[in-house]
Tab-separated table of C-alpha atoms in Angstrom:
chain	number	residue	atom	x	y	z
A	29	MET	CA	-23.786	-0.454	-16.783
A	30	THR	CA	-24.643	-3.839	-18.364
A	31	ASP	CA	-23.067	-6.391	-20.659
A	32	ASN	CA	-24.715	-4.548	-23.582
A	33	HIS	CA	-22.391	-1.635	-22.861
A	34	CYS	CA	-19.388	-3.975	-23.157
A	35	ILE	CA	-20.741	-5.366	-26.422
A	36	ARG	CA	-21.191	-1.867	-27.881
A	37	LEU	CA	-17.619	-0.949	-26.928
A	38	LEU	CA	-16.361	-4.167	-28.503
A	39	ALA	CA	-18.299	-3.551	-31.697
A	40	ASP	CA	-16.723	-0.107	-32.007
A	41	ILE	CA	-13.260	-1.593	-31.440
A	42	LEU	CA	-13.853	-4.295	-34.059
A	43	ASP	CA	-15.034	-1.668	-36.530
A	44	LYS	CA	-11.821	0.307	-35.970
A	45	LEU	CA	-9.732	-2.852	-36.405
A	46	ASP	CA	-11.507	-3.694	-39.631
A	47	ASN	CA	-10.683	-0.242	-40.979
A	48	LEU	CA	-7.030	0.045	-39.997
A	49	PRO	CA	-5.013	1.878	-42.660
A	50	SER	CA	-2.958	-0.361	-44.893
A	51	GLY	CA	0.816	-0.487	-44.582
A	52	PRO	CA	2.912	0.516	-41.607
A	53	PHE	CA	0.570	3.278	-40.456
A	54	TRP	CA	2.399	3.517	-37.141
A	55	PHE	CA	5.547	4.685	-38.938
A	56	ARG	CA	3.684	7.698	-40.272
A	57	ASP	CA	2.248	8.374	-36.810
A	58	ILE	CA	5.744	8.237	-35.309
A	59	LEU	CA	6.974	10.787	-37.834
A	60	GLU	CA	4.029	12.984	-36.925
A	61	LYS	CA	5.019	12.526	-33.248
A	62	LYS	CA	1.721	11.006	-32.186
A	63	TYR	CA	3.646	8.447	-30.157
A	64	VAL	CA	7.137	6.973	-29.934
A	65	PHE	CA	6.733	3.245	-30.588
A	66	PRO	CA	4.037	1.218	-32.339
A	67	ILE	CA	1.461	-0.289	-29.987
A	68	SER	CA	1.200	-4.052	-30.337
A	69	LEU	CA	-1.699	-6.342	-29.492
A	70	PRO	CA	-0.774	-10.024	-28.925
A	71	VAL	CA	-3.170	-12.382	-30.725
A	72	GLY	CA	-1.703	-15.747	-29.681
A	73	ASP	CA	0.925	-18.144	-31.074
A	74	ASP	CA	3.579	-15.459	-30.605
A	75	GLN	CA	1.813	-13.294	-33.157
A	76	GLU	CA	0.760	-9.686	-32.743
A	77	ILE	CA	-0.834	-6.869	-34.677
A	78	ASP	CA	-0.161	-3.139	-34.539
A	79	ILE	CA	-2.996	-0.963	-33.327
A	80	THR	CA	-3.512	2.770	-33.168
A	81	PRO	CA	-3.461	4.813	-29.936
A	82	GLU	CA	-7.203	5.334	-30.410
A	83	ILE	CA	-7.868	1.595	-30.366
A	84	ASN	CA	-5.561	1.199	-27.393
A	85	ARG	CA	-7.578	3.817	-25.480
A	86	MET	CA	-10.816	2.076	-26.468
A	87	LEU	CA	-9.450	-1.222	-25.148
A	88	ALA	CA	-8.695	0.480	-21.829
A	89	LEU	CA	-12.330	1.622	-21.634
A	90	PHE	CA	-13.455	-1.896	-22.512
A	91	SER	CA	-11.299	-3.473	-19.774
A	92	LYS	CA	-12.747	-1.059	-17.213
A	93	ALA	CA	-16.275	-1.912	-18.354
A	94	VAL	CA	-15.527	-5.637	-18.025
A	95	MET	CA	-14.364	-5.038	-14.450
A	96	ASP	CA	-17.414	-2.951	-13.565
A	97	VAL	CA	-19.934	-5.388	-15.051
A	98	PHE	CA	-18.467	-8.818	-14.361
A	99	PHE	CA	-15.634	-8.554	-11.827
A	100	GLU	CA	-16.728	-5.914	-9.322
A	101	SER	CA	-15.588	-8.065	-6.364
A	102	HIS	CA	-12.035	-8.162	-7.767
A	103	LYS	CA	-11.520	-4.399	-7.943
A	104	SER	CA	-9.172	-4.250	-4.953
A	105	GLU	CA	-7.080	-7.160	-6.242
A	106	PHE	CA	-5.567	-5.556	-9.342
A	107	THR	CA	-4.113	-2.235	-10.384
A	108	ASP	CA	-5.786	-0.558	-13.340
A	109	SER	CA	-2.739	-1.092	-15.552
A	110	GLU	CA	-2.356	-4.826	-14.888
A	111	TRP	CA	-6.098	-5.423	-15.278
A	112	ASN	CA	-6.013	-3.583	-18.589
A	113	GLN	CA	-3.089	-5.705	-19.772
A	114	MET	CA	-4.821	-8.914	-18.694
A	115	VAL	CA	-8.016	-8.083	-20.584
A	116	LYS	CA	-5.995	-7.122	-23.677
A	117	ARG	CA	-4.130	-10.456	-23.514
A	118	ALA	CA	-7.479	-12.241	-23.429
A	119	PHE	CA	-8.974	-10.071	-26.184
A	120	GLY	CA	-6.209	-10.580	-28.757
A	121	PRO	CA	-6.542	-14.377	-29.190
A	122	ALA	CA	-10.354	-14.074	-29.194
A	123	LEU	CA	-10.050	-12.173	-32.478
A	124	VAL	CA	-8.623	-15.224	-34.247
A	125	ASN	CA	-11.957	-17.021	-34.517
A	126	ARG	CA	-13.798	-14.114	-36.091
A	127	HIS	CA	-15.708	-14.726	-39.308
A	128	GLU	CA	-14.678	-12.190	-41.907
A	129	GLU	CA	-18.168	-11.961	-43.366
A	130	ASN	CA	-19.713	-11.110	-39.986
A	131	ARG	CA	-20.466	-7.597	-38.943
A	132	PRO	CA	-18.708	-6.299	-35.799
A	133	GLU	CA	-21.976	-6.421	-33.840
A	134	GLU	CA	-22.346	-10.140	-34.567
A	135	ASP	CA	-18.877	-11.039	-33.315
A	136	ALA	CA	-18.814	-8.753	-30.275
A	137	ALA	CA	-21.004	-10.963	-28.032
A	138	ALA	CA	-18.955	-14.103	-28.777
A	139	ILE	CA	-15.674	-12.292	-28.160
A	140	LEU	CA	-16.977	-10.858	-24.880
A	141	THR	CA	-17.911	-14.367	-23.723
A	142	ALA	CA	-14.434	-15.657	-24.630
A	143	VAL	CA	-12.682	-12.762	-22.900
A	144	ARG	CA	-14.768	-13.150	-19.769
A	145	LYS	CA	-14.093	-16.903	-19.528
A	146	THR	CA	-10.350	-16.475	-20.066
A	147	VAL	CA	-10.084	-13.762	-17.425
A	148	GLU	CA	-12.157	-15.851	-14.975
A	149	ASP	CA	-9.779	-18.777	-15.472
A	150	TRP	CA	-6.738	-16.590	-14.895
A	151	THR	CA	-8.124	-15.014	-11.715
A	152	ARG	CA	-8.908	-18.479	-10.296
A	153	GLU	CA	-5.302	-19.553	-10.865
A	154	ILE	CA	-3.832	-16.748	-8.726
A	155	GLN	CA	-2.617	-18.075	-5.382
A	156	PRO	CA	-2.271	-16.309	-2.009
A	157	ARG	CA	1.288	-15.072	-1.432
A	158	GLU	CA	3.512	-14.016	1.401
A	159	TYR	CA	5.789	-10.991	1.046
A	160	ALA	CA	8.723	-10.334	3.352
A	161	PHE	CA	10.804	-7.252	4.223
A	162	GLY	CA	13.724	-6.660	6.542
A	163	CYS	CA	12.862	-4.814	9.740
A	164	HIS	CA	15.026	-3.529	12.626
A	165	LEU	CA	13.228	-4.381	15.867
A	166	SER	CA	15.684	-6.326	17.974
A	167	LYS	CA	18.915	-8.328	17.785
A	168	ILE	CA	17.683	-11.016	20.181
A	169	PRO	CA	17.435	-14.207	18.087
A	170	ASP	CA	14.933	-16.180	20.186
A	171	LEU	CA	12.054	-13.721	20.665
A	172	GLU	CA	8.577	-15.085	20.045
A	173	PRO	CA	6.958	-13.977	16.767
A	174	LEU	CA	4.368	-11.220	17.026
A	175	SER	CA	1.389	-10.979	14.688
A	176	ILE	CA	-0.944	-8.117	13.824
A	177	GLY	CA	-3.558	-9.528	11.520
A	178	THR	CA	-1.803	-11.044	8.525
A	179	VAL	CA	1.478	-9.260	9.355
A	180	ARG	CA	4.065	-11.247	11.292
A	181	PHE	CA	7.267	-9.969	12.939
A	182	GLU	CA	9.834	-12.647	13.739
A	183	PRO	CA	13.602	-13.078	14.142
A	184	ARG	CA	15.258	-13.667	10.806
A	185	ARG	CA	16.469	-17.168	11.710
A	186	ALA	CA	12.944	-18.225	12.688
A	187	TRP	CA	11.660	-16.820	9.393
A	188	LEU	CA	14.376	-18.678	7.460
A	189	GLU	CA	13.453	-21.951	9.195
A	190	ARG	CA	9.857	-21.390	8.199
A	191	MET	CA	10.910	-20.804	4.584
A	192	HIS	CA	12.965	-23.997	4.730
A	193	GLY	CA	10.030	-25.946	6.132
A	194	SER	CA	7.745	-24.740	3.339
A	195	GLY	CA	10.252	-25.727	0.645
A	196	CYS	CA	11.146	-22.161	-0.319
A	197	ALA	CA	14.732	-22.493	0.998
A	198	SER	CA	16.986	-25.466	0.327
A	199	ASP	CA	19.353	-27.067	2.847
A	200	ILE	CA	22.358	-25.458	1.166
A	201	MET	CA	20.693	-22.055	1.035
A	202	ARG	CA	19.683	-22.181	4.692
A	203	SER	CA	23.196	-23.180	5.743
A	204	ARG	CA	24.905	-20.495	3.678
A	205	ILE	CA	22.555	-17.700	4.769
A	206	ASN	CA	22.989	-18.592	8.443
A	207	ARG	CA	26.761	-18.520	8.008
A	208	VAL	CA	26.576	-15.087	6.356
A	209	TRP	CA	24.462	-13.854	9.268
A	210	GLU	CA	27.171	-15.168	11.596
A	211	GLY	CA	29.688	-12.935	9.843
A	212	GLU	CA	31.371	-15.380	7.446
A	213	HIS	CA	32.449	-14.394	3.943
A	214	LEU	CA	31.424	-17.169	1.583
A	215	ARG	CA	32.648	-18.102	-1.848
A	216	LYS	CA	30.325	-17.020	-4.641
A	217	ARG	CA	27.993	-19.757	-5.892
A	218	SER	CA	27.475	-20.800	-9.487
A	219	ALA	CA	24.415	-19.190	-11.038
A	220	SER	CA	21.238	-21.183	-10.416
A	221	ASP	CA	17.670	-20.657	-9.239
A	222	ASP	CA	18.780	-21.550	-5.723
A	223	SER	CA	21.647	-19.053	-5.716
A	224	LEU	CA	19.322	-16.321	-7.006
A	225	ARG	CA	16.890	-17.009	-4.163
A	226	GLU	CA	19.754	-16.904	-1.678
A	227	SER	CA	20.944	-13.533	-2.977
A	228	ALA	CA	17.390	-12.160	-2.906
A	229	ILE	CA	16.976	-13.107	0.763
A	230	LEU	CA	20.319	-11.602	1.761
A	231	ARG	CA	19.523	-8.358	-0.057
A	232	THR	CA	16.008	-8.155	1.380
A	233	VAL	CA	16.920	-8.802	5.001
A	234	GLY	CA	20.233	-6.961	4.815
A	235	GLU	CA	21.537	-5.984	8.250
A	236	SER	CA	18.112	-6.418	9.830
A	237	HIS	CA	17.731	-9.037	12.544
A	238	PHE	CA	13.973	-9.262	12.065
A	239	VAL	CA	11.698	-10.018	9.149
A	240	CYS	CA	8.254	-8.549	8.614
A	241	SER	CA	6.167	-10.948	6.504
A	242	ILE	CA	2.694	-10.277	5.158
A	243	GLY	CA	0.160	-12.818	3.966
A	244	VAL	CA	-1.834	-11.456	1.015
A	245	GLY	CA	-4.863	-12.997	-0.668
A	246	PRO	CA	-5.031	-13.793	-4.398
A	247	MET	CA	-4.007	-10.553	-6.103
A	248	GLY	CA	-2.231	-9.336	-9.200
A	249	ALA	CA	1.543	-9.111	-9.412
A	250	GLU	CA	1.436	-5.312	-9.076
A	251	ALA	CA	-1.348	-4.990	-6.502
A	252	GLY	CA	0.031	-7.721	-4.213
A	253	PRO	CA	3.267	-6.027	-3.117
A	254	GLN	CA	1.494	-2.656	-2.903
A	255	LYS	CA	-1.061	-4.097	-0.472
A	256	ALA	CA	1.677	-5.892	1.479
A	257	LEU	CA	3.604	-2.646	1.987
A	258	VAL	CA	0.509	-0.774	3.164
A	259	ALA	CA	-0.317	-3.597	5.598
A	260	ALA	CA	3.243	-3.659	6.934
A	261	ARG	CA	3.190	0.107	7.449
A	262	LEU	CA	-0.108	-0.136	9.334
A	263	ALA	CA	1.396	-2.824	11.561
A	264	THR	CA	4.595	-0.897	12.305
A	265	THR	CA	2.475	2.172	13.065
A	266	THR	CA	0.436	0.109	15.522
A	267	LEU	CA	3.645	-0.952	17.278
A	268	ALA	CA	4.769	2.675	17.406
A	269	LEU	CA	1.594	3.669	19.270
A	270	ALA	CA	3.212	2.139	22.376
A	271	TRP	CA	5.543	5.151	22.482
A	272	ALA	CA	4.455	8.640	23.542
A	273	ARG	CA	5.903	9.953	20.264
A	274	PRO	CA	5.104	7.357	17.571
A	275	SER	CA	6.846	9.394	14.864
A	276	SER	CA	10.143	8.973	16.739
A	277	ALA	CA	9.523	5.266	17.278
A	278	LEU	CA	8.903	4.753	13.553
A	279	LYS	CA	12.458	5.893	12.865
A	280	PHE	CA	13.703	2.525	14.060
A	281	ILE	CA	10.631	0.341	13.485
A	282	THR	CA	10.336	1.332	9.815
A	283	LEU	CA	10.967	-1.341	7.172
A	284	THR	CA	14.411	-1.330	5.593
A	285	TYR	CA	12.513	-1.034	2.291
A	286	ASP	CA	11.496	2.478	3.376
A	287	ARG	CA	14.905	3.376	4.759
A	288	GLN	CA	17.401	3.249	1.951
A	289	PRO	CA	20.616	5.258	2.409
A	290	HIS	CA	21.028	8.389	0.374
A	291	GLY	CA	23.483	11.242	0.108
A	292	ARG	CA	22.584	14.632	1.570
A	293	ASP	CA	24.561	17.484	0.083
A	294	TYR	CA	24.143	21.212	-0.148
A	295	VAL	CA	26.240	24.335	-0.549
A	296	VAL	CA	25.675	27.750	0.988
A	297	SER	CA	27.066	31.111	-0.069
A	298	SER	CA	26.707	34.744	0.917
A	299	THR	CA	28.140	38.134	-0.033
A	300	GLY	CA	31.881	38.636	0.278
A	301	GLY	CA	32.735	35.328	-1.333
A	302	ARG	CA	31.741	33.250	1.679
A	303	PHE	CA	31.067	29.688	0.704
A	304	GLY	CA	30.393	26.468	2.568
A	305	TRP	CA	29.037	22.999	2.024
A	306	ARG	CA	27.844	19.935	3.824
A	307	SER	CA	27.847	16.300	2.778
A	308	SER	CA	26.560	13.322	4.722
A	309	MET	CA	24.931	9.919	4.369
A	310	SER	CA	21.513	9.511	5.901
A	311	TYR	CA	18.916	6.805	6.270
A	312	LEU	CA	15.379	7.865	5.527
A	313	ARG	CA	13.659	7.925	8.881
A	314	GLY	CA	16.866	6.178	9.937
A	315	GLY	CA	18.665	4.945	12.981
A	316	ASP	CA	18.759	1.552	14.624
A	317	ARG	CA	17.433	0.834	18.082
A	318	SER	CA	16.759	-2.661	19.352
A	319	LEU	CA	13.861	-3.683	21.529
A	320	GLY	CA	14.887	-5.722	24.564
A	321	ALA	CA	13.160	-8.902	25.713
A	322	GLU	CA	11.180	-7.008	28.367
A	323	ASP	CA	10.047	-4.412	25.822
A	324	TRP	CA	8.974	-7.199	23.492
A	325	ASP	CA	7.003	-9.014	26.193
A	326	SER	CA	5.393	-5.726	27.205
A	327	LEU	CA	4.266	-5.063	23.648
A	328	ARG	CA	2.758	-8.514	23.360
A	329	SER	CA	0.911	-8.369	26.691
A	330	ASN	CA	-0.144	-4.709	26.970
A	331	MET	CA	-1.207	-4.030	23.399
A	332	GLY	CA	-3.164	-7.170	22.649
A	333	LYS	CA	-6.467	-5.321	22.121
A	334	LEU	CA	-4.854	-2.776	19.827
A	335	PHE	CA	-3.308	-5.607	17.830
A	336	ASP	CA	-6.719	-7.275	17.473
A	337	SER	CA	-8.441	-4.179	16.049
A	338	ALA	CA	-5.465	-3.120	13.936
A	339	GLY	CA	-5.257	-6.712	12.707
A	340	GLU	CA	-8.740	-6.341	11.239
A	341	ALA	CA	-7.607	-3.214	9.380
A	342	VAL	CA	-4.560	-5.087	8.090
A	343	ARG	CA	-6.726	-7.937	6.822
A	344	TYR	CA	-9.026	-5.388	5.182
A	345	VAL	CA	-6.007	-4.332	3.108
A	346	THR	CA	-4.522	-7.746	2.343
A	347	HIS	CA	-7.725	-9.669	1.634
A	348	GLY	CA	-10.320	-7.039	0.795
A	349	PRO	CA	-13.493	-5.766	2.519
A	350	ASN	CA	-15.398	-8.993	1.853
A	351	GLU	CA	-13.021	-10.918	4.113
A	352	VAL	CA	-13.642	-8.962	7.325
A	353	SER	CA	-16.638	-9.361	9.629
A	354	ARG	CA	-17.411	-5.631	10.031
A	355	PRO	CA	-16.234	-3.749	6.950
A	356	GLU	CA	-17.566	-0.290	7.843
A	357	MET	CA	-15.846	-0.119	11.239
A	358	THR	CA	-12.714	-1.679	9.797
A	359	LYS	CA	-12.587	0.810	6.926
A	360	ALA	CA	-12.639	3.720	9.393
A	361	LEU	CA	-9.833	2.187	11.483
A	362	PHE	CA	-7.811	1.453	8.339
A	363	GLN	CA	-8.056	5.020	7.066
A	364	ALA	CA	-7.233	6.472	10.487
A	365	LEU	CA	-4.139	4.280	10.838
A	366	LEU	CA	-2.997	5.073	7.304
A	367	TRP	CA	-3.349	8.839	7.798
A	368	PHE	CA	-1.548	8.580	11.131
A	369	HIS	CA	1.321	6.674	9.512
A	370	GLU	CA	1.628	9.301	6.803
A	371	GLY	CA	1.613	12.053	9.419
A	372	CYS	CA	4.407	10.360	11.341
A	373	ARG	CA	6.580	10.071	8.230
A	374	GLU	CA	5.813	13.545	6.892
A	375	VAL	CA	8.806	15.902	6.754
A	376	VAL	CA	6.873	19.196	6.556
A	377	ASP	CA	5.242	20.063	9.900
A	378	SER	CA	2.183	21.799	8.439
A	379	MET	CA	1.483	18.833	6.162
A	380	ALA	CA	1.843	16.473	9.135
A	381	ILE	CA	-0.873	18.448	10.958
A	382	VAL	CA	-3.180	17.976	7.965
A	383	LYS	CA	-2.597	14.225	8.096
A	384	PHE	CA	-2.988	13.858	11.862
A	385	CYS	CA	-6.244	15.823	11.689
A	386	SER	CA	-7.360	13.572	8.822
A	387	SER	CA	-6.658	10.538	11.014
A	388	MET	CA	-8.970	11.898	13.711
A	389	GLU	CA	-11.559	12.931	11.134
A	390	ALA	CA	-11.653	9.384	9.743
A	391	LEU	CA	-12.584	8.135	13.219
A	392	ALA	CA	-15.172	10.931	13.499
A	393	CYS	CA	-16.799	9.857	10.204
A	394	GLY	CA	-15.796	13.061	8.395
A	395	LYS	CA	-17.692	15.405	10.715
A	396	LYS	CA	-14.873	17.963	10.860
A	397	SER	CA	-13.715	19.621	14.090
A	398	ARG	CA	-17.108	19.321	15.765
A	399	GLY	CA	-17.096	15.584	15.107
A	400	ILE	CA	-13.539	15.215	16.380
A	401	LEU	CA	-14.489	17.043	19.581
A	402	ALA	CA	-17.479	14.731	20.074
A	403	LEU	CA	-15.236	11.724	19.485
A	404	MET	CA	-12.681	12.911	22.047
A	405	LYS	CA	-15.362	13.683	24.625
A	406	ALA	CA	-16.803	10.195	24.151
A	407	ARG	CA	-13.553	8.242	24.237
A	408	LEU	CA	-11.098	10.310	26.319
A	409	ARG	CA	-10.960	11.800	29.777
A	410	ILE	CA	-11.015	15.558	29.216
A	411	ARG	CA	-9.567	17.717	31.997
A	412	ASP	CA	-10.038	21.155	30.434
A	413	GLU	CA	-12.702	21.187	27.734
A	414	ASP	CA	-12.306	24.914	26.972
A	415	LYS	CA	-8.591	24.486	26.287
A	416	LEU	CA	-9.293	21.424	24.166
A	417	ARG	CA	-11.800	23.384	22.060
A	418	LYS	CA	-9.300	26.193	21.472
A	419	ASP	CA	-6.446	23.815	20.612
A	420	LEU	CA	-8.609	21.763	18.287
A	421	LYS	CA	-9.979	24.876	16.566
A	422	ARG	CA	-6.445	26.178	15.980
A	423	LEU	CA	-5.192	22.844	14.660
A	424	TYR	CA	-8.188	22.034	12.494
A	425	GLU	CA	-9.231	25.411	11.153
A	426	THR	CA	-5.795	26.994	10.725
A	427	GLY	CA	-3.429	24.035	10.612
A	428	ARG	CA	-5.619	21.748	8.548
A	429	SER	CA	-8.399	23.551	6.650
A	430	GLN	CA	-6.559	26.726	5.677
A	431	THR	CA	-3.576	24.687	4.521
A	432	VAL	CA	-5.754	22.354	2.442
A	433	HIS	CA	-7.665	25.247	0.855
A	434	GLY	CA	-4.591	27.394	0.207
A	435	THR	CA	-5.522	30.250	2.563
A	436	ASN	CA	-2.949	29.706	5.334
A	437	TYR	CA	-0.874	32.907	5.302
A	438	ARG	CA	1.231	31.526	8.174
A	439	LEU	CA	2.269	28.422	6.271
A	440	GLY	CA	5.935	29.445	6.364
A	441	HIS	CA	5.959	29.774	10.166
A	442	ASP	CA	7.329	27.159	12.557
A	443	TRP	CA	4.577	24.591	13.165
A	444	SER	CA	6.627	22.090	15.193
A	445	ASP	CA	4.767	22.660	18.480
A	446	SER	CA	1.401	22.365	16.764
A	447	ARG	CA	2.604	19.240	15.001
A	448	SER	CA	3.491	17.638	18.328
A	449	LEU	CA	0.089	18.521	19.750
A	450	SER	CA	-1.775	17.143	16.737
A	451	GLU	CA	0.229	13.896	16.914
A	452	GLU	CA	-0.541	13.566	20.618
A	453	MET	CA	-4.261	14.104	20.019
A	454	ALA	CA	-4.403	11.713	17.075
A	455	ARG	CA	-2.489	9.041	19.019
A	456	SER	CA	-4.912	9.280	21.953
A	457	CYS	CA	-7.906	9.032	19.635
A	458	LEU	CA	-6.475	6.052	17.768
A	459	ILE	CA	-5.573	4.100	20.899
A	460	SER	CA	-8.940	4.683	22.541
A	461	CYS	CA	-10.890	3.797	19.389
A	462	LEU	CA	-8.852	0.657	18.727
A	463	HIS	CA	-9.485	-0.439	22.321
A	464	TRP	CA	-13.202	0.283	22.043
A	465	ALA	CA	-13.485	-1.587	18.764
A	466	ALA	CA	-11.735	-4.609	20.290
A	467	GLU	CA	-14.152	-4.631	23.228
A	468	HIS	CA	-17.218	-4.296	20.979
A	469	GLN	CA	-16.633	-6.947	18.337
A	470	GLN	CA	-20.182	-6.732	16.947
A	471	ALA	CA	-20.043	-2.971	16.311
A	472	ASN	CA	-19.904	-2.244	12.585
A	473	ASP	CA	-21.004	1.410	12.598
A	474	PRO	CA	-18.022	3.771	13.127
A	475	ARG	CA	-20.423	6.458	14.359
A	476	LEU	CA	-20.611	4.440	17.570
A	477	LEU	CA	-17.036	5.514	18.322
A	478	SER	CA	-18.395	8.985	19.099
A	479	GLN	CA	-21.212	7.692	21.255
A	480	SER	CA	-21.110	8.901	24.831
A	481	LYS	CA	-19.657	6.563	27.463
A	482	LYS	CA	-22.770	7.001	29.594
């Protein structure tokens, strides 16, 4: 695809704009139920024109072409919808300088140049950001912060002091928030920017005694928080690897963002007029358990290598593949951690097996059960290889492949034991591969993870 493709798309769009039906065409289209509201295109100076759904779809194709041709390196920094809106905002004002006597082909190149320059200017103005979420890790206020890549876990008071030092929290705000955290009930403040920031912090941190903050590179307003959440989930999953059952550990390490309370109600009836019900409040993946000072020190000292490798995967998410030294290895670790996280949080046992197997397969470079076996033989100490082969065959072929392809006739059976086994295997593979990657900093080929120890 070249810039000529963008110009041809633009010429077609201009031709459609030049031949818009007269009058409020959108009103007729609404009556014919083509769409609900007219679609507007801003053209600058608070002015806008109405366009048809066809033109709107053509503009979406044009924005994608602009990304593919001129902004390939920015693909991970924006969602499709926000990129489309940004290109449309740049396109509208560029129409103003058109010469009415020109043909669409003559104006298309000039408009493309204007759109490209405007979008380049906007992308350069985007600044790195830091996102923060409440997180239950401990109630000890003086623990040292812990970092995994661009993700930082720290006591909420330390985080608040940092916000104060950077100018994001005023003296009054800092004082009031600390008093609320001490249990005081404060008088409501008058509405102001400062009071809104104060309320946002109190809502975000909530009852949590820790804050998980994530530094993200220059990204769009939609993509930024999405990347921050993925990075935070990778980091909490890395912490959970310290436990024999990471899925249980994630019940209390999980961000408060992912653990909102909800009602759980159901009724049950049977013949003879028997009727019952149950109602309760639950926290998604809920429960609170605090890490002690010794646990915290142990995490920091014993999992340093895991944090280093996982930190690369986190940075891969928050800053893009161009900002890591070995993108191919890091991509494999990122995908394995992400699948493992999803497996831990999965409610349905059979689906969790699919995800844990996918985590191992990401480390094995997609070489299915045979690749996973080679990976485990290379990285783990195998006591009974025959048993391992049988277990892996059962988990991968029946638990994973048949479920994915819709041929698992035992899908309704109890898979809890198999789920536990798949989680144990995936955890062992992840830990060993993260360690190996940390000890071999120059290795960029994930196939090396399956290379024999000899």
